[in-house]
Amino acid sequence: MTSTLPIRLPLDGNTASGSRSSQLPQFEGSAHAKAILFGEHAVVYGAPAIAVPIHELAAEARVDSAAEGVRIESELFSGDASAAPARLQPVVTAIHAALAYCGKSDESVRVQILSAIPHSRGLGSSAAVAAAIARGITNWAGVQLTTAGLYDIVQQAERVAHGNPSGLDARAVTSDGAIRFDFGAVSPVRIGAPLSFVLADSGIAGSTAEAVGAVRMRREQNPEGMETLLSRLASIAEGAIDDLALGDHEAIGARMRDAHEVLHAIGVSSDALDALVAAAHDAGAIGAKLTGGGLGGCIIALAHSAEHAEQLGCALREAGATRTWTATVPVA
């Protein structure tokens, strides 16, 4: 199942309860997108993964009291939560989980959702929206939200969106810096020099569940060959920890190139993703690879500088990317 969460709130303000926003206090919560830099798919089998925050793409929830029931307002759906379509069930789950956490399951509330994070692109849209909802509702309720509580609420929504999530997205979209995720354990990753990235959308929706299932099937059919490839992905992620700490862009880029070759070999890339990776390299990217589950979604390319990232974005759009975004991961 792919993530199909709201993207933006209608801008005209003509919602059924739009006039109430100026009369009642609103409380906000937000979260950002993420990109997996190394470790896709190997993380499912206990290997480490490295994820970086994409602060330039964010989701926001605005919460206030409602006259009756639970109301959702978003670009995809506006109305009572009980009438929300199946694709909004992760949102509904997050709202009810957050209300339960606050001890306010019977309270009436309105949740407005705004998100610039594209869905079904491997950037953590569903997790970020759920995290924004959790933060917004707890702010509205005046209840302190613990790290464990936030994780639990997001994971409840992620199970509806993806079936059996690893927990990586739930951690990554709420972390200010790069993280190492290793079988559920999370630790910060040191960044020795700023990293300028370009994310490019292939225009094809990805499905993490489908991609993970395909890798699992290939692993059952060819256990020795797949174990070798998955071990290579694990080794690339492990080695990248030191490269990131040193700020060694060339080494990081080389590992990105290697990782994409392995991801192609395990069958989760596509012609569109391969073409964008090649275009990024042709335009001078230090390294590029798919990010996320694959079979669609985005690539991530490492640029020499923020200025070069803008040039890469132009080249990737000319090569067929439907949209691009630039992002910077600062020294940490």
Short mmCIF file of N, CA and C in Angstrom, two decimals, residues 57-143:
data_model
loop_
_atom_site.label_atom_id
_atom_site.label_comp_id
_atom_site.label_asym_id
_atom_site.label_seq_id
_atom_site.Cartn_x
_atom_site.Cartn_y
_atom_site.Cartn_z
N LEU A 57 11.27 20.34 3.06
CA LEU A 57 9.93 19.82 2.80
C LEU A 57 9.29 19.47 4.14
N ALA A 58 8.16 20.07 4.44
CA ALA A 58 7.57 19.89 5.76
C ALA A 58 6.07 19.65 5.69
N ALA A 59 5.56 19.05 6.77
CA ALA A 59 4.12 18.86 6.96
C ALA A 59 3.71 19.61 8.22
N GLU A 60 2.51 20.15 8.21
CA GLU A 60 2.03 20.92 9.35
C GLU A 60 0.58 20.53 9.65
N ALA A 61 0.25 20.44 10.92
CA ALA A 61 -1.13 20.22 11.36
C ALA A 61 -1.55 21.39 12.24
N ARG A 62 -2.71 21.94 11.96
CA ARG A 62 -3.27 23.02 12.76
C ARG A 62 -4.53 22.49 13.44
N VAL A 63 -4.56 22.63 14.74
CA VAL A 63 -5.60 21.97 15.53
C VAL A 63 -6.35 23.00 16.37
N ASP A 64 -7.69 22.89 16.37
CA ASP A 64 -8.50 23.66 17.30
C ASP A 64 -9.73 22.85 17.69
N SER A 65 -10.47 23.36 18.63
CA SER A 65 -11.66 22.65 19.09
C SER A 65 -12.76 22.74 18.05
N ALA A 66 -13.59 21.71 18.00
CA ALA A 66 -14.70 21.67 17.06
C ALA A 66 -16.01 21.58 17.83
N ALA A 67 -17.10 21.90 17.16
CA ALA A 67 -18.40 21.85 17.80
C ALA A 67 -18.82 20.42 18.10
N GLU A 68 -18.46 19.52 17.17
CA GLU A 68 -18.89 18.13 17.33
C GLU A 68 -18.01 17.21 16.49
N GLY A 69 -17.62 16.08 17.08
CA GLY A 69 -16.90 15.06 16.35
C GLY A 69 -15.45 15.44 16.03
N VAL A 70 -14.89 14.69 15.10
CA VAL A 70 -13.51 14.92 14.64
C VAL A 70 -13.57 15.30 13.18
N ARG A 71 -13.10 16.50 12.87
CA ARG A 71 -13.15 16.99 11.51
C ARG A 71 -11.76 17.10 10.93
N ILE A 72 -11.61 16.65 9.68
CA ILE A 72 -10.35 16.76 8.94
C ILE A 72 -10.54 17.74 7.80
N GLU A 73 -9.58 18.61 7.60
CA GLU A 73 -9.60 19.51 6.45
C GLU A 73 -8.26 19.41 5.74
N SER A 74 -8.31 19.03 4.48
CA SER A 74 -7.09 18.87 3.68
C SER A 74 -7.44 19.00 2.22
N GLU A 75 -6.42 18.95 1.39
CA GLU A 75 -6.67 19.04 -0.04
C GLU A 75 -7.40 17.81 -0.57
N LEU A 76 -7.12 16.65 0.03
CA LEU A 76 -7.71 15.41 -0.48
C LEU A 76 -9.10 15.14 0.07
N PHE A 77 -9.39 15.65 1.26
CA PHE A 77 -10.69 15.38 1.88
C PHE A 77 -10.96 16.41 2.96
N SER A 78 -12.19 16.86 3.02
CA SER A 78 -12.64 17.71 4.12
C SER A 78 -13.99 17.19 4.59
N GLY A 79 -14.07 16.91 5.88
CA GLY A 79 -15.32 16.38 6.43
C GLY A 79 -15.08 15.64 7.71
N ASP A 80 -16.11 14.96 8.18
CA ASP A 80 -16.00 14.19 9.41
C ASP A 80 -15.07 13.00 9.21
N ALA A 81 -14.22 12.74 10.20
CA ALA A 81 -13.25 11.64 10.08
C ALA A 81 -13.91 10.30 9.84
N SER A 82 -15.12 10.13 10.32
CA SER A 82 -15.82 8.85 10.13
C SER A 82 -16.18 8.60 8.68
N ALA A 83 -16.18 9.66 7.87
CA ALA A 83 -16.50 9.52 6.45
C ALA A 83 -15.27 9.57 5.57
N ALA A 84 -14.08 9.63 6.16
CA ALA A 84 -12.85 9.73 5.38
C ALA A 84 -12.62 8.48 4.55
N PRO A 85 -12.12 8.63 3.33
CA PRO A 85 -11.86 7.46 2.47
C PRO A 85 -10.68 6.64 2.99
N ALA A 86 -10.52 5.47 2.41
CA ALA A 86 -9.48 4.54 2.87
C ALA A 86 -8.09 5.16 2.83
N ARG A 87 -7.81 5.97 1.83
CA ARG A 87 -6.47 6.54 1.71
C ARG A 87 -6.15 7.53 2.83
N LEU A 88 -7.17 7.98 3.56
CA LEU A 88 -6.97 8.89 4.68
C LEU A 88 -6.93 8.17 6.03
N GLN A 89 -7.02 6.84 6.02
CA GLN A 89 -7.07 6.12 7.29
C GLN A 89 -5.81 6.28 8.13
N PRO A 90 -4.60 6.41 7.54
CA PRO A 90 -3.44 6.72 8.39
C PRO A 90 -3.61 8.03 9.15
N VAL A 91 -4.22 9.03 8.51
CA VAL A 91 -4.48 10.31 9.17
C VAL A 91 -5.48 10.13 10.31
N VAL A 92 -6.56 9.42 10.02
CA VAL A 92 -7.58 9.18 11.05
C VAL A 92 -6.97 8.43 12.23
N THR A 93 -6.14 7.45 11.92
CA THR A 93 -5.49 6.68 12.98
C THR A 93 -4.61 7.56 13.85
N ALA A 94 -3.83 8.43 13.21
CA ALA A 94 -2.95 9.33 13.96
C ALA A 94 -3.76 10.26 14.87
N ILE A 95 -4.87 10.78 14.38
CA ILE A 95 -5.69 11.69 15.18
C ILE A 95 -6.23 10.97 16.41
N HIS A 96 -6.82 9.79 16.20
CA HIS A 96 -7.40 9.07 17.33
C HIS A 96 -6.33 8.58 18.30
N ALA A 97 -5.17 8.20 17.78
CA ALA A 97 -4.08 7.77 18.67
C ALA A 97 -3.58 8.93 19.52
N ALA A 98 -3.49 10.11 18.91
CA ALA A 98 -3.03 11.29 19.65
C ALA A 98 -4.05 11.72 20.70
N LEU A 99 -5.33 11.69 20.34
CA LEU A 99 -6.37 12.02 21.31
C LEU A 99 -6.36 11.04 22.48
N ALA A 100 -6.17 9.76 22.17
CA ALA A 100 -6.11 8.75 23.24
C ALA A 100 -4.90 9.00 24.14
N TYR A 101 -3.78 9.36 23.55
CA TYR A 101 -2.57 9.65 24.33
C TYR A 101 -2.83 10.79 25.31
N CYS A 102 -3.63 11.75 24.89
CA CYS A 102 -3.94 12.91 25.73
C CYS A 102 -5.09 12.65 26.71
N GLY A 103 -5.71 11.48 26.62
CA GLY A 103 -6.86 11.20 27.45
C GLY A 103 -8.10 11.98 27.04
N LYS A 104 -8.19 12.29 25.75
CA LYS A 104 -9.29 13.11 25.24
C LYS A 104 -9.98 12.45 24.06
N SER A 105 -10.15 11.15 24.13
CA SER A 105 -10.74 10.41 23.01
C SER A 105 -12.15 10.87 22.68
N ASP A 106 -12.86 11.43 23.66
CA ASP A 106 -14.24 11.85 23.43
C ASP A 106 -14.36 13.33 23.07
N GLU A 107 -13.23 14.03 22.96
CA GLU A 107 -13.27 15.45 22.65
C GLU A 107 -13.51 15.69 21.16
N SER A 108 -14.09 16.84 20.86
CA SER A 108 -14.31 17.24 19.47
C SER A 108 -13.17 18.14 19.02
N VAL A 109 -12.66 17.88 17.82
CA VAL A 109 -11.47 18.58 17.37
C VAL A 109 -11.49 18.73 15.85
N ARG A 110 -10.86 19.80 15.38
CA ARG A 110 -10.68 20.00 13.95
C ARG A 110 -9.19 19.97 13.65
N VAL A 111 -8.79 19.22 12.64
CA VAL A 111 -7.38 19.10 12.27
C VAL A 111 -7.24 19.52 10.81
N GLN A 112 -6.52 20.61 10.59
CA GLN A 112 -6.20 21.06 9.23
C GLN A 112 -4.80 20.58 8.88
N ILE A 113 -4.63 20.03 7.71
CA ILE A 113 -3.36 19.43 7.31
C ILE A 113 -2.82 20.13 6.08
N LEU A 114 -1.57 20.57 6.20
CA LEU A 114 -0.86 21.18 5.07
C LEU A 114 0.46 20.44 4.93
N SER A 115 0.80 19.99 3.74
CA SER A 115 2.07 19.29 3.56
C SER A 115 2.65 19.55 2.19
N ALA A 116 3.94 19.85 2.19
CA ALA A 116 4.67 20.01 0.93
C ALA A 116 5.41 18.74 0.56
N ILE A 117 5.28 17.70 1.36
CA ILE A 117 6.00 16.45 1.11
C ILE A 117 5.19 15.59 0.14
N PRO A 118 5.73 15.27 -1.01
CA PRO A 118 4.97 14.46 -1.97
C PRO A 118 4.77 13.04 -1.44
N HIS A 119 3.59 12.51 -1.65
CA HIS A 119 3.31 11.16 -1.17
C HIS A 119 3.75 10.11 -2.18
N SER A 120 3.98 8.91 -1.69
CA SER A 120 4.39 7.77 -2.52
C SER A 120 5.71 8.01 -3.22
N ARG A 121 6.63 8.76 -2.57
CA ARG A 121 7.91 9.07 -3.18
C ARG A 121 9.09 8.69 -2.29
N GLY A 122 8.84 7.96 -1.21
CA GLY A 122 9.92 7.51 -0.35
C GLY A 122 10.52 8.58 0.53
N LEU A 123 9.79 9.68 0.74
CA LEU A 123 10.32 10.80 1.51
C LEU A 123 9.68 10.93 2.89
N GLY A 124 8.90 9.93 3.28
CA GLY A 124 8.35 9.93 4.64
C GLY A 124 7.09 10.74 4.81
N SER A 125 6.29 10.90 3.76
CA SER A 125 5.09 11.73 3.84
C SER A 125 4.13 11.27 4.94
N SER A 126 3.79 9.99 4.94
CA SER A 126 2.80 9.52 5.91
C SER A 126 3.30 9.67 7.35
N ALA A 127 4.57 9.38 7.59
CA ALA A 127 5.13 9.51 8.93
C ALA A 127 5.18 10.97 9.37
N ALA A 128 5.55 11.86 8.46
CA ALA A 128 5.65 13.28 8.80
C ALA A 128 4.28 13.87 9.13
N VAL A 129 3.27 13.51 8.35
CA VAL A 129 1.92 14.00 8.63
C VAL A 129 1.45 13.49 9.99
N ALA A 130 1.70 12.21 10.26
CA ALA A 130 1.29 11.65 11.56
C ALA A 130 2.01 12.34 12.71
N ALA A 131 3.30 12.62 12.53
CA ALA A 131 4.06 13.31 13.58
C ALA A 131 3.55 14.72 13.79
N ALA A 132 3.22 15.42 12.70
CA ALA A 132 2.68 16.76 12.82
C ALA A 132 1.34 16.74 13.56
N ILE A 133 0.51 15.76 13.26
CA ILE A 133 -0.77 15.62 13.96
C ILE A 133 -0.55 15.36 15.45
N ALA A 134 0.36 14.46 15.77
CA ALA A 134 0.64 14.15 17.17
C ALA A 134 1.09 15.39 17.92
N ARG A 135 1.96 16.15 17.33
CA ARG A 135 2.46 17.37 17.99
C ARG A 135 1.38 18.43 18.09
N GLY A 136 0.58 18.57 17.04
CA GLY A 136 -0.49 19.57 17.07
C GLY A 136 -1.55 19.26 18.10
N ILE A 137 -1.97 18.01 18.17
CA ILE A 137 -3.03 17.64 19.12
C ILE A 137 -2.54 17.72 20.56
N THR A 138 -1.33 17.29 20.83
CA THR A 138 -0.82 17.38 22.20
C THR A 138 -0.62 18.83 22.61
N ASN A 139 -0.23 19.69 21.67
CA ASN A 139 -0.15 21.12 21.97
C ASN A 139 -1.54 21.68 22.29
N TRP A 140 -2.52 21.30 21.51
CA TRP A 140 -3.91 21.71 21.74
C TRP A 140 -4.40 21.25 23.11
N ALA A 141 -4.05 20.02 23.48
CA ALA A 141 -4.52 19.44 24.74
C ALA A 141 -3.69 19.90 25.94
N GLY A 142 -2.56 20.54 25.69
CA GLY A 142 -1.69 20.95 26.78
C GLY A 142 -1.01 19.79 27.47
N VAL A 143 -0.73 18.73 26.70
CA VAL A 143 -0.12 17.52 27.23
C VAL A 143 1.30 17.39 26.69
#
